[in-house]
C-alpha cells in the first residue's frame, strides 16, 4: 500500500501547549506520520511506502497539485502489487479533492483520503487513528474514492465538511457513512462511493496545463442579490457558472436576467442548492440538464471537467 502526503492539519505543528488552534498546517512529512502507526498499530501487517506529493494547507489546493496527485495515484494503482492508495490531506478542501479524484480516476482499487482536525502536536491529535483507519479501509479492497475520518468512511459524492472545529467534522447527510471502522475492522453499509455513473473523461483533458482550465465560478442566490456580480464575471471572461440556489434550486429574480444574458453569450449555467442535505427535486415530467445533484463546490469541479472534455471533443 502507498501513502501519499499532501499536508493539512494531520501534518500540522503547533505550540508546545498542545493547543488545537493557532498551528501551522503541512509541516511534518508523511513518512514521519506513518512510522509510529506502522510500528505500533499495524505491527507489520502491511507493506507501506510513503511519498510526499505536496506539503500545503488545503485551503490553498490548486489544479497543478490535483494533477500531480491524480498522476501519482494512477501510477501506483497500475502496479499489481499495490492494493490501494491512502492520501493524507487537509480537511478544508478534502471533499473537493475526493470528488476530483473520483471523476478523473474512477479507480478499480481503493483510494482513501484521510485528515485530522487537530494538529499532530495537540493534546488529543486525531490524525494517528484516522491514518490507521484509512490504511485498514484501503486494505479492505472496495473500489472507489473514500474518506476515512472519526471512525467513519464516506463516499466521495456526498461527503461535506460540516463543522469548523469538532473532530467529527464530516457528514454525508441523509446518505450516512458508507462504513464504520471499529477496532481495525471495516463494517460496510454501502459499497459504492457514488450513486451515479460518471462521464468518461480523457486523461489528456484533465492533464491540461492549469492555465488552460476553464474559469468557473459560484454565484450564490441570496436575499437582496445583485445582478452586477454576474455581469462583471461575464465581462471578465468567466467560462461557466454554478448557481448556489435557494431551497429547491430557486434563483433571485435580480440574478435571473443576468444569468440569461450569460447563457446567451455561451456561458453554461448549472444549478445547485444552498441546502446542506438532499438535492433539487424536479416536477413530474420536468427535465433540466443544468440541475446538478452535487454540492456547489463539487458541481463546479464537474463543470470544469465537462468543459475540458468538451474542448477535446470539439477543438
Ligand atoms: C487544511 O485544510 O489543510 C487545514 C485545516 C485542516 O486540515 O483541518
mmCIF file of C-alpha atoms and ligand atoms in Angstrom:
data_model
loop_
_atom_site.group_PDB
_atom_site.id
_atom_site.type_symbol
_atom_site.label_atom_id
_atom_site.label_comp_id
_atom_site.label_asym_id
_atom_site.label_seq_id
_atom_site.Cartn_x
_atom_site.Cartn_y
_atom_site.Cartn_z
ATOM 1 C CA UNK A 1 0.000 0.000 0.000
ATOM 2 C CA UNK A 2 1.164 3.528 -0.750
ATOM 3 C CA UNK A 3 0.609 6.581 1.472
ATOM 4 C CA UNK A 4 0.755 9.917 -0.361
ATOM 5 C CA UNK A 5 1.234 13.051 1.744
ATOM 6 C CA UNK A 6 -0.209 16.431 0.763
ATOM 7 C CA UNK A 7 -0.062 18.343 4.076
ATOM 8 C CA UNK A 8 -3.015 19.581 6.157
ATOM 9 C CA UNK A 9 -3.612 19.650 9.883
ATOM 10 C CA UNK A 10 -2.773 15.966 10.113
ATOM 11 C CA UNK A 11 0.772 17.138 9.380
ATOM 12 C CA UNK A 12 0.349 20.318 11.425
ATOM 13 C CA UNK A 13 2.588 21.571 14.215
ATOM 14 C CA UNK A 14 1.538 23.975 16.947
ATOM 15 C CA UNK A 15 2.904 25.399 20.151
ATOM 16 C CA UNK A 16 4.199 23.229 22.950
ATOM 17 C CA UNK A 17 0.981 23.811 24.965
ATOM 18 C CA UNK A 18 -0.894 21.185 22.967
ATOM 19 C CA UNK A 19 -3.469 23.679 21.582
ATOM 20 C CA UNK A 20 -5.874 22.653 18.801
ATOM 21 C CA UNK A 21 -5.914 26.039 17.030
ATOM 22 C CA UNK A 22 -3.227 28.552 16.053
ATOM 23 C CA UNK A 23 -0.950 25.923 14.500
ATOM 24 C CA UNK A 24 0.662 25.683 11.063
ATOM 25 C CA UNK A 25 -0.697 23.005 8.725
ATOM 26 C CA UNK A 26 1.532 20.926 6.447
ATOM 27 C CA UNK A 27 4.769 20.784 8.484
ATOM 28 C CA UNK A 28 5.517 17.114 9.176
ATOM 29 C CA UNK A 29 6.478 14.684 6.421
ATOM 30 C CA UNK A 30 4.178 11.774 5.625
ATOM 31 C CA UNK A 31 6.902 9.189 6.323
ATOM 32 C CA UNK A 32 7.249 10.600 9.851
ATOM 33 C CA UNK A 33 3.455 10.464 10.373
ATOM 34 C CA UNK A 34 3.345 6.893 9.166
ATOM 35 C CA UNK A 35 6.232 5.458 11.177
ATOM 36 C CA UNK A 36 4.543 5.136 14.616
ATOM 37 C CA UNK A 37 1.338 3.766 13.035
ATOM 38 C CA UNK A 38 3.263 1.186 11.046
ATOM 39 C CA UNK A 39 5.363 0.171 14.063
ATOM 40 C CA UNK A 40 2.800 0.162 16.873
ATOM 41 C CA UNK A 41 -0.730 -0.078 15.426
ATOM 42 C CA UNK A 42 -0.354 -2.102 12.263
ATOM 43 C CA UNK A 43 2.581 -4.176 13.506
ATOM 44 C CA UNK A 44 3.924 -5.041 10.096
ATOM 45 C CA UNK A 45 0.545 -6.257 8.731
ATOM 46 C CA UNK A 46 1.001 -4.277 5.514
ATOM 47 C CA UNK A 47 3.902 -3.278 3.364
ATOM 48 C CA UNK A 48 3.686 0.517 3.384
ATOM 49 C CA UNK A 49 5.509 3.013 1.203
ATOM 50 C CA UNK A 50 5.294 6.786 1.733
ATOM 51 C CA UNK A 51 5.603 9.512 -0.909
ATOM 52 C CA UNK A 52 5.361 13.258 -0.301
ATOM 53 C CA UNK A 53 3.383 14.734 -3.212
ATOM 54 C CA UNK A 54 2.796 18.173 -1.670
ATOM 55 C CA UNK A 55 3.008 19.917 1.704
ATOM 56 C CA UNK A 56 0.286 22.544 1.938
ATOM 57 C CA UNK A 57 -2.675 23.894 3.833
ATOM 58 C CA UNK A 58 -5.542 22.543 1.753
ATOM 59 C CA UNK A 59 -7.225 25.972 1.603
ATOM 60 C CA UNK A 60 -4.504 26.619 -0.995
ATOM 61 C CA UNK A 61 -5.128 23.464 -3.041
ATOM 62 C CA UNK A 62 -4.627 24.117 -6.749
ATOM 63 C CA UNK A 63 -5.041 22.438 -10.115
ATOM 64 C CA UNK A 64 -1.354 21.589 -10.508
ATOM 65 C CA UNK A 65 -1.317 19.739 -7.168
ATOM 66 C CA UNK A 66 -4.540 17.897 -8.065
ATOM 67 C CA UNK A 67 -2.938 16.779 -11.313
ATOM 68 C CA UNK A 68 0.254 15.655 -9.565
ATOM 69 C CA UNK A 69 -1.801 13.726 -7.049
ATOM 70 C CA UNK A 70 -4.007 12.065 -9.675
ATOM 71 C CA UNK A 71 -0.937 11.066 -11.695
ATOM 72 C CA UNK A 72 0.780 9.637 -8.611
ATOM 73 C CA UNK A 73 -2.381 7.668 -7.725
ATOM 74 C CA UNK A 74 -2.796 6.239 -11.188
ATOM 75 C CA UNK A 75 0.886 5.257 -11.479
ATOM 76 C CA UNK A 76 0.807 3.443 -8.144
ATOM 77 C CA UNK A 77 -2.582 1.819 -8.759
ATOM 78 C CA UNK A 78 -1.349 0.392 -12.063
ATOM 79 C CA UNK A 79 1.175 -1.733 -10.164
ATOM 80 C CA UNK A 80 -0.175 -5.220 -9.495
ATOM 81 C CA UNK A 81 1.376 -5.393 -6.031
ATOM 82 C CA UNK A 82 -0.248 -2.128 -4.865
ATOM 83 C CA UNK A 83 -3.612 -2.891 -3.242
ATOM 84 C CA UNK A 84 -4.645 0.710 -2.749
ATOM 85 C CA UNK A 85 -3.570 4.269 -2.063
ATOM 86 C CA UNK A 86 -4.058 6.366 1.080
ATOM 87 C CA UNK A 87 -3.759 10.158 0.906
ATOM 88 C CA UNK A 88 -3.181 12.451 3.881
ATOM 89 C CA UNK A 89 -4.898 15.794 3.213
ATOM 90 C CA UNK A 90 -6.210 18.909 4.945
ATOM 91 C CA UNK A 91 -9.881 18.867 5.911
ATOM 92 C CA UNK A 92 -10.817 22.208 4.342
ATOM 93 C CA UNK A 93 -10.954 21.134 0.688
ATOM 94 C CA UNK A 94 -10.892 17.384 1.247
ATOM 95 C CA UNK A 95 -14.307 16.873 -0.333
ATOM 96 C CA UNK A 96 -13.203 18.696 -3.486
ATOM 97 C CA UNK A 97 -10.037 16.620 -3.904
ATOM 98 C CA UNK A 98 -12.005 13.428 -3.227
ATOM 99 C CA UNK A 99 -14.547 14.342 -5.899
ATOM 100 C CA UNK A 100 -11.865 15.394 -8.392
ATOM 101 C CA UNK A 101 -10.044 12.072 -7.926
ATOM 102 C CA UNK A 102 -13.279 10.093 -8.212
ATOM 103 C CA UNK A 103 -14.115 11.845 -11.505
ATOM 104 C CA UNK A 104 -10.695 11.558 -13.121
ATOM 105 C CA UNK A 105 -9.576 8.144 -11.822
ATOM 106 C CA UNK A 106 -12.828 6.217 -11.388
ATOM 107 C CA UNK A 107 -10.472 3.721 -9.726
ATOM 108 C CA UNK A 108 -10.919 -0.020 -9.664
ATOM 109 C CA UNK A 109 -8.940 -0.161 -6.389
ATOM 110 C CA UNK A 110 -9.451 1.847 -3.177
ATOM 111 C CA UNK A 111 -8.165 5.398 -2.858
ATOM 112 C CA UNK A 112 -8.748 6.538 0.730
ATOM 113 C CA UNK A 113 -8.196 10.114 1.842
ATOM 114 C CA UNK A 114 -7.707 10.928 5.482
ATOM 115 C CA UNK A 115 -7.094 14.017 7.585
ATOM 116 C CA UNK A 116 -7.231 15.448 11.085
ATOM 117 C CA UNK A 117 -8.975 18.287 12.868
ATOM 118 C CA UNK A 118 -6.215 18.507 15.491
ATOM 119 C CA UNK A 119 -2.546 19.104 14.659
ATOM 120 C CA UNK A 120 -0.064 16.340 15.387
ATOM 121 C CA UNK A 121 1.105 18.354 18.425
ATOM 122 C CA UNK A 122 -2.375 18.702 20.010
ATOM 123 C CA UNK A 123 -3.264 17.042 23.302
ATOM 124 C CA UNK A 124 -5.798 14.828 21.555
ATOM 125 C CA UNK A 125 -4.449 14.501 17.999
ATOM 126 C CA UNK A 126 -6.926 12.568 15.831
ATOM 127 C CA UNK A 127 -4.552 12.048 12.907
ATOM 128 C CA UNK A 128 -2.918 8.774 14.019
ATOM 129 C CA UNK A 129 -6.220 6.907 14.447
ATOM 130 C CA UNK A 130 -7.570 8.333 11.187
ATOM 131 C CA UNK A 131 -4.442 7.271 9.316
ATOM 132 C CA UNK A 132 -4.610 3.777 10.792
ATOM 133 C CA UNK A 133 -8.320 3.560 9.808
ATOM 134 C CA UNK A 134 -7.568 4.757 6.284
ATOM 135 C CA UNK A 135 -4.914 2.052 5.790
ATOM 136 C CA UNK A 136 -7.285 -0.611 7.104
ATOM 137 C CA UNK A 137 -10.053 0.699 4.841
ATOM 138 C CA UNK A 138 -7.793 0.694 1.760
ATOM 139 C CA UNK A 139 -6.722 -2.862 2.591
ATOM 140 C CA UNK A 140 -10.377 -3.906 2.505
ATOM 141 C CA UNK A 141 -10.263 -3.639 -1.293
ATOM 142 C CA UNK A 142 -13.524 -1.797 -2.014
ATOM 143 C CA UNK A 143 -13.023 0.180 -5.244
ATOM 144 C CA UNK A 144 -13.637 3.921 -5.320
ATOM 145 C CA UNK A 145 -12.547 7.132 -3.649
ATOM 146 C CA UNK A 146 -13.312 7.194 0.079
ATOM 147 C CA UNK A 147 -12.640 9.415 3.066
ATOM 148 C CA UNK A 148 -11.848 7.865 6.447
ATOM 149 C CA UNK A 149 -12.216 10.190 9.455
ATOM 150 C CA UNK A 150 -13.510 9.978 13.029
ATOM 151 C CA UNK A 151 -14.217 6.254 12.742
ATOM 152 C CA UNK A 152 -16.398 6.699 9.638
ATOM 153 C CA UNK A 153 -15.885 6.094 5.934
ATOM 154 C CA UNK A 154 -17.649 8.345 3.418
ATOM 155 C CA UNK A 155 -18.021 8.103 -0.347
ATOM 156 C CA UNK A 156 -16.708 10.964 -2.484
ATOM 157 C CA UNK A 157 -20.124 12.053 -3.745
ATOM 158 C CA UNK A 158 -21.990 13.042 -0.576
ATOM 159 C CA UNK A 159 -19.259 13.952 1.875
ATOM 160 C CA UNK A 160 -19.099 17.526 3.188
ATOM 161 C CA UNK A 161 -17.153 19.223 5.926
ATOM 162 C CA UNK A 162 -19.874 20.427 8.290
ATOM 163 C CA UNK A 163 -18.017 21.669 11.362
ATOM 164 C CA UNK A 164 -15.019 24.019 11.640
ATOM 165 C CA UNK A 165 -13.661 22.680 14.941
ATOM 166 C CA UNK A 166 -15.066 19.364 16.163
ATOM 167 C CA UNK A 167 -13.189 16.135 15.478
ATOM 168 C CA UNK A 168 -16.370 14.704 13.972
ATOM 169 C CA UNK A 169 -16.370 17.276 11.176
ATOM 170 C CA UNK A 170 -17.673 15.346 8.151
ATOM 171 C CA UNK A 171 -21.088 14.162 7.118
ATOM 172 C CA UNK A 172 -22.736 12.545 4.124
ATOM 173 C CA UNK A 173 -26.090 13.984 5.206
ATOM 174 C CA UNK A 174 -29.107 11.742 4.832
ATOM 175 C CA UNK A 175 -26.952 9.243 2.921
ATOM 176 C CA UNK A 176 -24.979 8.475 6.084
ATOM 177 C CA UNK A 177 -21.494 6.973 6.258
ATOM 178 C CA UNK A 178 -20.621 4.173 3.857
ATOM 179 C CA UNK A 179 -18.834 2.249 6.621
ATOM 180 C CA UNK A 180 -17.514 2.413 10.165
ATOM 181 C CA UNK A 181 -14.021 1.414 11.234
ATOM 182 C CA UNK A 182 -14.152 -0.320 14.592
ATOM 183 C CA UNK A 183 -11.044 -1.748 16.241
ATOM 184 C CA UNK A 184 -9.334 -2.110 12.892
ATOM 185 C CA UNK A 185 -12.338 -3.763 11.193
ATOM 186 C CA UNK A 186 -14.385 -2.063 8.470
ATOM 187 C CA UNK A 187 -18.145 -2.540 8.647
ATOM 188 C CA UNK A 188 -19.599 -1.528 5.271
ATOM 189 C CA UNK A 189 -23.184 -0.486 4.657
ATOM 190 C CA UNK A 190 -22.704 0.988 1.149
ATOM 191 C CA UNK A 191 -20.003 -0.287 -1.147
ATOM 192 C CA UNK A 192 -20.308 2.296 -3.943
ATOM 193 C CA UNK A 193 -18.565 5.635 -3.493
ATOM 194 C CA UNK A 194 -21.006 7.360 -5.882
ATOM 195 C CA UNK A 195 -24.670 6.778 -6.605
ATOM 196 C CA UNK A 196 -24.408 7.988 -10.192
ATOM 197 C CA UNK A 197 -22.363 6.819 -13.173
ATOM 198 C CA UNK A 198 -19.770 9.416 -14.088
ATOM 199 C CA UNK A 199 -18.962 10.623 -17.600
ATOM 200 C CA UNK A 200 -15.855 9.239 -19.304
ATOM 201 C CA UNK A 201 -13.000 11.687 -19.110
ATOM 202 C CA UNK A 202 -9.836 11.531 -21.195
ATOM 203 C CA UNK A 203 -6.588 11.857 -19.237
ATOM 204 C CA UNK A 204 -5.455 14.378 -21.819
ATOM 205 C CA UNK A 205 -8.426 16.567 -20.807
ATOM 206 C CA UNK A 206 -7.742 16.865 -17.071
ATOM 207 C CA UNK A 207 -3.962 16.751 -17.512
ATOM 208 C CA UNK A 208 -4.050 20.022 -19.458
ATOM 209 C CA UNK A 209 -1.928 22.861 -18.204
ATOM 210 C CA UNK A 210 -3.686 24.627 -15.299
ATOM 211 C CA UNK A 211 -3.718 27.875 -17.316
ATOM 212 C CA UNK A 212 -5.910 26.160 -19.903
ATOM 213 C CA UNK A 213 -8.529 25.019 -17.423
ATOM 214 C CA UNK A 214 -11.845 26.852 -17.834
ATOM 215 C CA UNK A 215 -12.718 29.569 -15.355
ATOM 216 C CA UNK A 216 -15.867 28.509 -13.490
ATOM 217 C CA UNK A 217 -17.298 30.471 -10.548
ATOM 218 C CA UNK A 218 -20.029 30.030 -7.958
ATOM 219 C CA UNK A 219 -22.783 32.635 -7.751
ATOM 220 C CA UNK A 220 -24.918 32.475 -4.609
ATOM 221 C CA UNK A 221 -28.556 33.480 -4.714
ATOM 222 C CA UNK A 222 -29.285 35.456 -1.538
ATOM 223 C CA UNK A 223 -31.856 37.919 -0.304
ATOM 224 C CA UNK A 224 -31.048 41.308 -1.898
ATOM 225 C CA UNK A 225 -28.903 39.615 -4.592
ATOM 226 C CA UNK A 226 -27.453 41.905 -7.295
ATOM 227 C CA UNK A 227 -27.134 41.139 -10.990
ATOM 228 C CA UNK A 228 -23.954 43.208 -11.289
ATOM 229 C CA UNK A 229 -21.870 40.349 -9.894
ATOM 230 C CA UNK A 230 -22.906 38.033 -12.743
ATOM 231 C CA UNK A 231 -22.430 40.733 -15.400
ATOM 232 C CA UNK A 232 -18.968 41.536 -14.002
ATOM 233 C CA UNK A 233 -17.938 37.877 -14.146
ATOM 234 C CA UNK A 234 -19.118 37.533 -17.739
ATOM 235 C CA UNK A 235 -17.334 40.748 -18.747
ATOM 236 C CA UNK A 236 -14.179 39.412 -17.081
ATOM 237 C CA UNK A 237 -14.372 36.251 -19.185
ATOM 238 C CA UNK A 238 -15.885 33.610 -16.904
ATOM 239 C CA UNK A 239 -16.492 30.375 -18.834
ATOM 240 C CA UNK A 240 -19.018 28.646 -16.585
ATOM 241 C CA UNK A 241 -21.249 29.493 -13.627
ATOM 242 C CA UNK A 242 -22.693 27.315 -10.888
ATOM 243 C CA UNK A 243 -25.617 28.981 -9.163
ATOM 244 C CA UNK A 244 -25.965 28.153 -5.494
ATOM 245 C CA UNK A 245 -29.729 28.490 -5.403
ATOM 246 C CA UNK A 246 -32.104 28.865 -2.503
ATOM 247 C CA UNK A 247 -34.196 25.903 -1.330
ATOM 248 C CA UNK A 248 -35.165 23.681 -4.241
ATOM 249 C CA UNK A 249 -32.748 25.497 -6.559
ATOM 250 C CA UNK A 250 -34.716 28.747 -6.922
ATOM 251 C CA UNK A 251 -32.866 31.906 -8.001
ATOM 252 C CA UNK A 252 -33.483 35.545 -7.009
ATOM 253 C CA UNK A 253 -35.230 37.416 -9.803
ATOM 254 C CA UNK A 254 -32.455 40.030 -9.830
ATOM 255 C CA UNK A 255 -29.991 37.354 -10.947
ATOM 256 C CA UNK A 256 -32.200 35.582 -13.479
ATOM 257 C CA UNK A 257 -31.891 38.081 -16.308
ATOM 258 C CA UNK A 258 -28.145 38.398 -15.865
ATOM 259 C CA UNK A 259 -27.797 34.609 -15.939
ATOM 260 C CA UNK A 260 -29.902 34.510 -19.088
ATOM 261 C CA UNK A 261 -27.582 37.088 -20.679
ATOM 262 C CA UNK A 262 -24.614 34.931 -19.654
ATOM 263 C CA UNK A 263 -26.142 31.851 -21.300
ATOM 264 C CA UNK A 264 -26.811 33.828 -24.485
ATOM 265 C CA UNK A 265 -23.082 34.560 -24.557
ATOM 266 C CA UNK A 266 -22.347 30.834 -24.381
ATOM 267 C CA UNK A 267 -21.593 30.573 -20.662
ATOM 268 C CA UNK A 268 -23.088 27.334 -19.277
ATOM 269 C CA UNK A 269 -25.023 27.825 -16.053
ATOM 270 C CA UNK A 270 -25.586 24.897 -13.687
ATOM 271 C CA UNK A 271 -27.990 24.999 -10.751
ATOM 272 C CA UNK A 272 -27.437 23.583 -7.246
ATOM 273 C CA UNK A 273 -28.933 24.259 -3.827
ATOM 274 C CA UNK A 274 -27.636 26.052 -0.741
ATOM 275 C CA UNK A 275 -29.266 23.364 1.379
ATOM 276 C CA UNK A 276 -26.723 21.106 3.004
ATOM 277 C CA UNK A 277 -28.813 17.989 2.630
ATOM 278 C CA UNK A 278 -30.750 16.459 -0.243
ATOM 279 C CA UNK A 279 -30.757 17.624 -3.832
ATOM 280 C CA UNK A 280 -33.000 19.622 -6.180
ATOM 281 C CA UNK A 281 -36.201 17.736 -6.953
ATOM 282 C CA UNK A 282 -37.774 18.390 -10.369
ATOM 283 C CA UNK A 283 -41.526 18.372 -11.004
ATOM 284 C CA UNK A 284 -43.040 15.373 -12.745
ATOM 285 C CA UNK A 285 -42.093 15.385 -16.441
ATOM 286 C CA UNK A 286 -39.652 18.291 -15.966
ATOM 287 C CA UNK A 287 -36.163 17.808 -17.376
ATOM 288 C CA UNK A 288 -33.280 20.128 -16.730
ATOM 289 C CA UNK A 289 -29.776 19.014 -17.654
ATOM 290 C CA UNK A 290 -28.380 22.072 -15.886
ATOM 291 C CA UNK A 291 -29.532 20.850 -12.462
ATOM 292 C CA UNK A 292 -26.721 19.159 -10.535
ATOM 293 C CA UNK A 293 -27.289 16.804 -7.594
ATOM 294 C CA UNK A 294 -23.847 17.672 -6.261
ATOM 295 C CA UNK A 295 -22.854 20.215 -3.645
ATOM 296 C CA UNK A 296 -21.924 23.556 -5.250
ATOM 297 C CA UNK A 297 -18.158 23.084 -4.911
ATOM 298 C CA UNK A 298 -18.316 19.592 -6.428
ATOM 299 C CA UNK A 299 -20.639 20.758 -9.221
ATOM 300 C CA UNK A 300 -18.011 23.393 -10.040
ATOM 301 C CA UNK A 301 -15.380 20.662 -10.430
ATOM 302 C CA UNK A 302 -17.702 18.591 -12.619
ATOM 303 C CA UNK A 303 -18.480 21.608 -14.814
ATOM 304 C CA UNK A 304 -14.774 22.394 -15.231
ATOM 305 C CA UNK A 305 -14.101 18.770 -16.200
ATOM 306 C CA UNK A 306 -17.076 18.698 -18.591
ATOM 307 C CA UNK A 307 -15.775 21.845 -20.302
ATOM 308 C CA UNK A 308 -12.283 20.359 -20.552
ATOM 309 C CA UNK A 309 -13.679 17.194 -22.128
ATOM 310 C CA UNK A 310 -15.855 19.267 -24.490
ATOM 311 C CA UNK A 311 -12.833 21.197 -25.667
ATOM 312 C CA UNK A 312 -11.160 17.865 -26.521
ATOM 313 C CA UNK A 313 -14.228 16.625 -28.395
ATOM 314 C CA UNK A 314 -14.723 19.920 -30.297
ATOM 315 C CA UNK A 315 -11.272 21.518 -30.538
HETATM 316 C C1 LIG B 1 -6.118 22.211 5.854
HETATM 317 O O1 LIG B 1 -7.207 22.017 5.307
HETATM 318 O O2 LIG B 1 -5.033 21.948 5.294
HETATM 319 C C2 LIG B 1 -6.054 22.844 7.205
HETATM 320 C C3 LIG B 1 -7.201 22.517 8.064
HETATM 321 C C4 LIG B 1 -7.329 21.057 8.370
HETATM 322 O O3 LIG B 1 -6.668 20.172 7.852
HETATM 323 O O4 LIG B 1 -8.193 20.786 9.262
#
